[in-house]
mmCIF file of C-alpha atoms in Angstrom:
data_model
loop_
_atom_site.group_PDB
_atom_site.id
_atom_site.type_symbol
_atom_site.label_atom_id
_atom_site.label_comp_id
_atom_site.label_asym_id
_atom_site.label_seq_id
_atom_site.Cartn_x
_atom_site.Cartn_y
_atom_site.Cartn_z
ATOM 1 C CA ASP A 1 -1.884 -15.076 -21.867
ATOM 2 C CA ALA A 2 1.530 -16.064 -23.175
ATOM 3 C CA LYS A 3 3.186 -18.777 -21.133
ATOM 4 C CA THR A 4 6.361 -17.893 -19.262
ATOM 5 C CA THR A 5 9.317 -20.059 -18.286
ATOM 6 C CA GLN A 6 11.482 -19.260 -15.284
ATOM 7 C CA PRO A 7 14.195 -21.232 -13.478
ATOM 8 C CA PRO A 8 12.763 -22.715 -10.283
ATOM 9 C CA SER A 9 15.515 -21.337 -8.053
ATOM 10 C CA MET A 10 18.540 -19.056 -8.005
ATOM 11 C CA ASP A 11 21.130 -17.883 -5.492
ATOM 12 C CA CYS A 12 22.749 -14.486 -5.205
ATOM 13 C CA ALA A 13 25.335 -13.053 -2.831
ATOM 14 C CA GLU A 14 24.306 -10.046 -0.796
ATOM 15 C CA GLY A 15 25.393 -6.790 -2.436
ATOM 16 C CA ARG A 16 25.704 -8.327 -5.872
ATOM 17 C CA ALA A 17 23.265 -7.852 -8.744
ATOM 18 C CA ALA A 18 20.552 -10.468 -9.075
ATOM 19 C CA ASN A 19 19.564 -11.201 -12.671
ATOM 20 C CA LEU A 20 16.358 -13.183 -13.007
ATOM 21 C CA PRO A 21 15.573 -14.476 -16.499
ATOM 22 C CA CYS A 22 12.187 -15.159 -18.050
ATOM 23 C CA ASN A 23 11.305 -16.675 -21.412
ATOM 24 C CA HIS A 24 8.029 -15.730 -23.096
ATOM 25 C CA SER A 25 8.575 -16.825 -26.681
ATOM 26 C CA THR A 26 4.854 -16.740 -27.618
ATOM 27 C CA ILE A 27 4.250 -13.186 -26.434
ATOM 28 C CA SER A 28 2.026 -11.007 -28.611
ATOM 29 C CA GLY A 29 2.523 -7.380 -29.511
ATOM 30 C CA ASN A 30 -0.052 -6.041 -27.041
ATOM 31 C CA GLU A 31 1.042 -8.083 -24.028
ATOM 32 C CA TYR A 32 2.882 -6.490 -21.118
ATOM 33 C CA VAL A 33 5.601 -8.185 -19.076
ATOM 34 C CA TYR A 34 5.011 -7.874 -15.339
ATOM 35 C CA TRP A 35 7.187 -8.829 -12.393
ATOM 36 C CA TYR A 36 5.870 -9.438 -8.899
ATOM 37 C CA ARG A 37 7.538 -10.946 -5.883
ATOM 38 C CA GLN A 38 6.179 -12.720 -2.848
ATOM 39 C CA ILE A 39 8.090 -12.718 0.379
ATOM 40 C CA HIS A 40 7.243 -15.691 2.542
ATOM 41 C CA SER A 41 3.663 -15.599 3.898
ATOM 42 C CA GLN A 42 2.957 -12.148 2.462
ATOM 43 C CA GLY A 43 0.837 -10.916 -0.431
ATOM 44 C CA PRO A 44 2.488 -10.460 -3.833
ATOM 45 C CA GLN A 45 4.253 -7.135 -4.295
ATOM 46 C CA TYR A 46 4.392 -5.318 -7.625
ATOM 47 C CA ILE A 47 7.931 -4.649 -8.853
ATOM 48 C CA ILE A 48 7.881 -3.377 -12.421
ATOM 49 C CA HIS A 49 6.290 -3.842 -15.832
ATOM 50 C CA GLY A 50 7.030 -3.002 -19.456
ATOM 51 C CA LEU A 51 5.782 -3.401 -22.994
ATOM 52 C CA LYS A 52 8.727 -2.893 -25.343
ATOM 53 C CA ASN A 53 11.263 -0.568 -23.787
ATOM 54 C CA ASN A 54 13.549 -1.235 -20.866
ATOM 55 C CA GLU A 55 12.215 0.143 -17.611
ATOM 56 C CA THR A 56 13.772 1.206 -14.317
ATOM 57 C CA ASN A 57 12.300 2.216 -11.004
ATOM 58 C CA GLU A 58 13.486 2.455 -7.423
ATOM 59 C CA MET A 59 13.261 -1.297 -6.946
ATOM 60 C CA ALA A 60 14.605 -2.836 -10.135
ATOM 61 C CA SER A 61 15.320 -2.702 -13.844
ATOM 62 C CA LEU A 62 13.528 -4.639 -16.545
ATOM 63 C CA ILE A 63 15.397 -5.521 -19.706
ATOM 64 C CA ILE A 64 13.252 -6.792 -22.597
ATOM 65 C CA THR A 65 14.954 -8.227 -25.673
ATOM 66 C CA GLU A 66 14.281 -6.583 -29.003
ATOM 67 C CA ASP A 67 12.159 -9.530 -30.218
ATOM 68 C CA ARG A 68 10.340 -9.476 -26.837
ATOM 69 C CA LYS A 69 10.703 -13.218 -26.431
ATOM 70 C CA SER A 70 12.587 -12.937 -23.160
ATOM 71 C CA SER A 71 13.270 -10.493 -20.360
ATOM 72 C CA THR A 72 15.495 -10.091 -17.326
ATOM 73 C CA LEU A 73 14.671 -8.541 -13.997
ATOM 74 C CA ILE A 74 17.697 -6.941 -12.369
ATOM 75 C CA LEU A 75 17.961 -6.179 -8.668
ATOM 76 C CA PRO A 76 21.119 -4.033 -8.700
ATOM 77 C CA HIS A 77 22.307 -4.595 -5.127
ATOM 78 C CA ALA A 78 20.535 -7.571 -3.606
ATOM 79 C CA THR A 79 19.900 -7.615 0.133
ATOM 80 C CA LEU A 80 18.738 -10.410 2.413
ATOM 81 C CA ARG A 81 15.256 -8.842 2.329
ATOM 82 C CA ASP A 82 15.098 -9.562 -1.411
ATOM 83 C CA THR A 83 14.833 -13.287 -0.692
ATOM 84 C CA ALA A 84 11.453 -14.150 -2.196
ATOM 85 C CA VAL A 85 9.650 -15.912 -5.035
ATOM 86 C CA TYR A 86 9.729 -13.778 -8.179
ATOM 87 C CA TYR A 87 6.958 -14.131 -10.735
ATOM 88 C CA CYS A 88 7.252 -13.158 -14.380
ATOM 89 C CA ILE A 89 3.783 -12.646 -15.865
ATOM 90 C CA VAL A 90 2.755 -11.815 -19.401
ATOM 91 C CA ARG A 91 -0.531 -9.964 -19.350
ATOM 92 C CA VAL A 92 -2.794 -9.612 -22.341
ATOM 93 C CA SER A 93 -4.441 -6.250 -22.983
ATOM 94 C CA ASN A 94 -8.035 -7.451 -23.309
ATOM 95 C CA SER A 95 -8.321 -10.572 -21.241
ATOM 96 C CA ASN A 96 -11.735 -12.079 -20.547
ATOM 97 C CA SER A 97 -10.728 -12.675 -16.936
ATOM 98 C CA GLY A 98 -10.869 -9.021 -16.000
ATOM 99 C CA TYR A 99 -7.206 -8.630 -16.771
ATOM 100 C CA ALA A 100 -6.274 -10.892 -13.880
ATOM 101 C CA LEU A 101 -2.655 -11.856 -13.414
ATOM 102 C CA ASN A 102 -1.725 -15.397 -14.428
ATOM 103 C CA PHE A 103 0.802 -16.534 -11.811
ATOM 104 C CA GLY A 104 3.033 -19.527 -12.487
ATOM 105 C CA LYS A 105 5.438 -21.039 -9.958
ATOM 106 C CA GLY A 106 8.071 -18.320 -10.269
ATOM 107 C CA THR A 107 11.741 -18.308 -9.324
ATOM 108 C CA SER A 108 12.729 -18.730 -5.692
ATOM 109 C CA LEU A 109 15.614 -16.305 -5.117
ATOM 110 C CA LEU A 110 17.831 -16.865 -2.105
ATOM 111 C CA VAL A 111 20.158 -14.012 -1.172
ATOM 112 C CA THR A 112 23.015 -15.215 0.982
ATOM 113 C CA PRO A 113 25.314 -13.235 3.314
ATOM 114 C CA ASN B 1 -3.665 5.167 3.321
ATOM 115 C CA ALA B 2 -4.017 1.505 4.323
ATOM 116 C CA GLY B 3 -4.063 0.104 0.781
ATOM 117 C CA VAL B 4 -5.730 -3.313 0.634
ATOM 118 C CA THR B 5 -6.780 -4.912 3.912
ATOM 119 C CA GLN B 6 -8.254 -8.352 4.562
ATOM 120 C CA THR B 7 -10.311 -9.671 7.457
ATOM 121 C CA PRO B 8 -9.770 -12.086 9.154
ATOM 122 C CA LYS B 9 -6.080 -12.993 8.955
ATOM 123 C CA PHE B 10 -6.587 -16.591 10.098
ATOM 124 C CA ARG B 11 -9.593 -18.873 10.388
ATOM 125 C CA VAL B 12 -10.272 -22.536 11.103
ATOM 126 C CA LEU B 13 -13.588 -23.997 9.946
ATOM 127 C CA LYS B 14 -15.221 -27.377 10.188
ATOM 128 C CA THR B 15 -16.522 -29.035 7.042
ATOM 129 C CA GLY B 16 -19.934 -27.637 6.161
ATOM 130 C CA GLN B 17 -19.562 -24.357 8.027
ATOM 131 C CA SER B 18 -19.889 -21.047 6.231
ATOM 132 C CA MET B 19 -17.912 -17.842 6.434
ATOM 133 C CA THR B 20 -17.279 -14.549 4.672
ATOM 134 C CA LEU B 21 -13.908 -13.001 3.920
ATOM 135 C CA LEU B 22 -13.812 -9.225 3.687
ATOM 136 C CA CYS B 23 -11.519 -7.222 1.438
ATOM 137 C CA ALA B 24 -11.370 -3.444 1.663
ATOM 138 C CA GLN B 25 -9.379 -0.903 -0.356
ATOM 139 C CA ASP B 26 -9.071 2.841 0.139
ATOM 140 C CA MET B 27 -7.510 3.707 -3.223
ATOM 141 C CA ASN B 28 -10.786 4.248 -5.118
ATOM 142 C CA HIS B 29 -9.976 1.343 -7.407
ATOM 143 C CA GLU B 30 -12.583 0.054 -9.828
ATOM 144 C CA TYR B 31 -11.331 -3.523 -10.208
ATOM 145 C CA MET B 32 -11.062 -6.033 -7.393
ATOM 146 C CA TYR B 33 -10.017 -9.700 -7.388
ATOM 147 C CA TRP B 34 -10.001 -12.768 -5.179
ATOM 148 C CA TYR B 35 -7.205 -15.314 -5.641
ATOM 149 C CA ARG B 36 -6.311 -18.488 -3.794
ATOM 150 C CA GLN B 37 -2.845 -19.925 -3.325
ATOM 151 C CA ASP B 38 -2.224 -23.562 -2.469
ATOM 152 C CA PRO B 39 1.147 -24.762 -1.112
ATOM 153 C CA GLY B 40 3.938 -24.510 -3.659
ATOM 154 C CA MET B 41 1.656 -23.053 -6.295
ATOM 155 C CA GLY B 42 1.049 -19.711 -7.872
ATOM 156 C CA LEU B 43 -2.133 -17.732 -7.347
ATOM 157 C CA ARG B 44 -5.339 -18.707 -9.115
ATOM 158 C CA LEU B 45 -8.249 -16.355 -9.770
ATOM 159 C CA ILE B 46 -11.550 -17.199 -8.042
ATOM 160 C CA HIS B 47 -13.808 -14.228 -8.858
ATOM 161 C CA TYR B 48 -13.342 -10.642 -9.862
ATOM 162 C CA SER B 49 -15.307 -7.404 -10.105
ATOM 163 C CA VAL B 50 -14.994 -4.591 -12.630
ATOM 164 C CA GLY B 51 -17.031 -2.145 -10.573
ATOM 165 C CA GLU B 52 -19.619 -1.663 -7.849
ATOM 166 C CA GLY B 53 -22.501 -4.074 -8.240
ATOM 167 C CA THR B 54 -20.735 -6.331 -10.761
ATOM 168 C CA THR B 55 -18.983 -9.675 -10.324
ATOM 169 C CA ALA B 56 -17.674 -12.356 -12.639
ATOM 170 C CA LYS B 57 -16.202 -15.851 -12.406
ATOM 171 C CA GLY B 58 -12.520 -16.543 -12.636
ATOM 172 C CA GLU B 59 -10.561 -19.747 -13.094
ATOM 173 C CA VAL B 60 -11.717 -21.636 -9.959
ATOM 174 C CA PRO B 61 -15.125 -20.228 -8.874
ATOM 175 C CA ASP B 62 -16.874 -23.420 -7.668
ATOM 176 C CA GLY B 63 -17.859 -23.367 -4.002
ATOM 177 C CA TYR B 64 -17.493 -19.590 -3.665
ATOM 178 C CA ASN B 65 -19.777 -16.587 -4.011
ATOM 179 C CA VAL B 66 -18.904 -12.903 -4.055
ATOM 180 C CA SER B 67 -20.551 -9.526 -3.690
ATOM 181 C CA ARG B 68 -19.487 -5.947 -4.398
ATOM 182 C CA LEU B 69 -22.190 -3.771 -2.855
ATOM 183 C CA LYS B 70 -19.784 -0.927 -2.177
ATOM 184 C CA LYS B 71 -16.906 0.140 -4.386
ATOM 185 C CA GLN B 72 -14.359 -0.193 -1.608
ATOM 186 C CA ASN B 73 -15.403 -3.675 -0.436
ATOM 187 C CA PHE B 74 -15.300 -7.096 -2.065
ATOM 188 C CA LEU B 75 -16.675 -10.040 -0.091
ATOM 189 C CA LEU B 76 -15.874 -13.716 -0.667
ATOM 190 C CA GLY B 77 -18.283 -16.254 0.774
ATOM 191 C CA LEU B 78 -17.973 -19.964 1.412
ATOM 192 C CA GLU B 79 -21.464 -21.395 1.882
ATOM 193 C CA SER B 80 -20.432 -24.923 2.872
ATOM 194 C CA ALA B 81 -16.707 -25.204 3.468
ATOM 195 C CA ALA B 82 -14.791 -28.274 2.280
ATOM 196 C CA PRO B 83 -11.233 -29.431 3.103
ATOM 197 C CA SER B 84 -10.277 -28.703 -0.522
ATOM 198 C CA GLN B 85 -10.830 -25.029 0.233
ATOM 199 C CA THR B 86 -7.978 -24.987 2.720
ATOM 200 C CA SER B 87 -5.737 -22.336 1.225
ATOM 201 C CA VAL B 88 -4.400 -18.822 1.532
ATOM 202 C CA TYR B 89 -6.770 -16.257 0.032
ATOM 203 C CA PHE B 90 -5.507 -12.993 -1.410
ATOM 204 C CA CYS B 91 -7.507 -9.997 -2.439
ATOM 205 C CA ALA B 92 -6.199 -7.473 -4.954
ATOM 206 C CA SER B 93 -7.359 -4.241 -6.544
ATOM 207 C CA SER B 94 -6.375 -2.044 -9.468
ATOM 208 C CA TYR B 95 -7.390 1.413 -10.658
ATOM 209 C CA THR B 96 -8.779 0.006 -13.888
ATOM 210 C CA GLY B 97 -8.421 -3.272 -15.714
ATOM 211 C CA GLU B 98 -5.984 -1.865 -18.236
ATOM 212 C CA PRO B 99 -2.790 -3.930 -18.301
ATOM 213 C CA TYR B 100 -0.611 -0.918 -17.491
ATOM 214 C CA ASN B 101 -2.342 -0.550 -14.107
ATOM 215 C CA GLU B 102 -0.679 -2.768 -11.545
ATOM 216 C CA GLN B 103 -2.621 -4.798 -8.999
ATOM 217 C CA PHE B 104 -2.146 -4.179 -5.288
ATOM 218 C CA PHE B 105 -2.488 -7.169 -2.980
ATOM 219 C CA GLY B 106 -3.650 -7.588 0.582
ATOM 220 C CA PRO B 107 -1.767 -9.581 3.247
ATOM 221 C CA GLY B 108 -3.877 -12.704 2.831
ATOM 222 C CA THR B 109 -6.283 -14.832 4.880
ATOM 223 C CA ARG B 110 -5.101 -18.282 5.930
ATOM 224 C CA LEU B 111 -8.065 -20.649 6.005
ATOM 225 C CA THR B 112 -8.020 -24.217 7.270
ATOM 226 C CA VAL B 113 -11.051 -26.457 6.799
ATOM 227 C CA LEU B 114 -11.055 -29.569 8.977
#
């Protein structure tokens, strides 16, 4: 799987948009970009994923650059409950590991009042 | 619809003891996974299964065994626990292995080996 690079930590004020960047400069054409988050002591929670186009769901938006070498996860109106570690994962389409997710260390997002 | 459940939630073992962690899913998913997470680290894949009766090794399989006798259950066994196996264990499942199918995770089992 393509390696991803994320900042180790970020802060965001409650009610503001949180923009979490991710670099994946070695991504291949058939690799999806996934975002998960992990709230303290809980299991990872799926947020969103995309291949080429920007995606939006009830939780967040995913913006993928045209060359696909980087992406940004946007939480439009961050709340205190969004404080978590956010993982950007690039997932190959025919992995030998059963398509398992390759978690790095992620970005620790702290939403402050 | 309970999603993915794990039993037990917490466990303390002595070195050399054995135990089995149970993962159950009620979403009729084909693929199931066991990950471990050490402090300050991301998750690492231990074993996975692509269907009932099948299992395969992941990134860190040593010291663990698994079984998938029923589609909804995936068991992780520690035959002789070691302190290095102190970790939080997460189970996950997905409808298929295709990369557009997200994985759903359980709440985790916190294991301490003394």
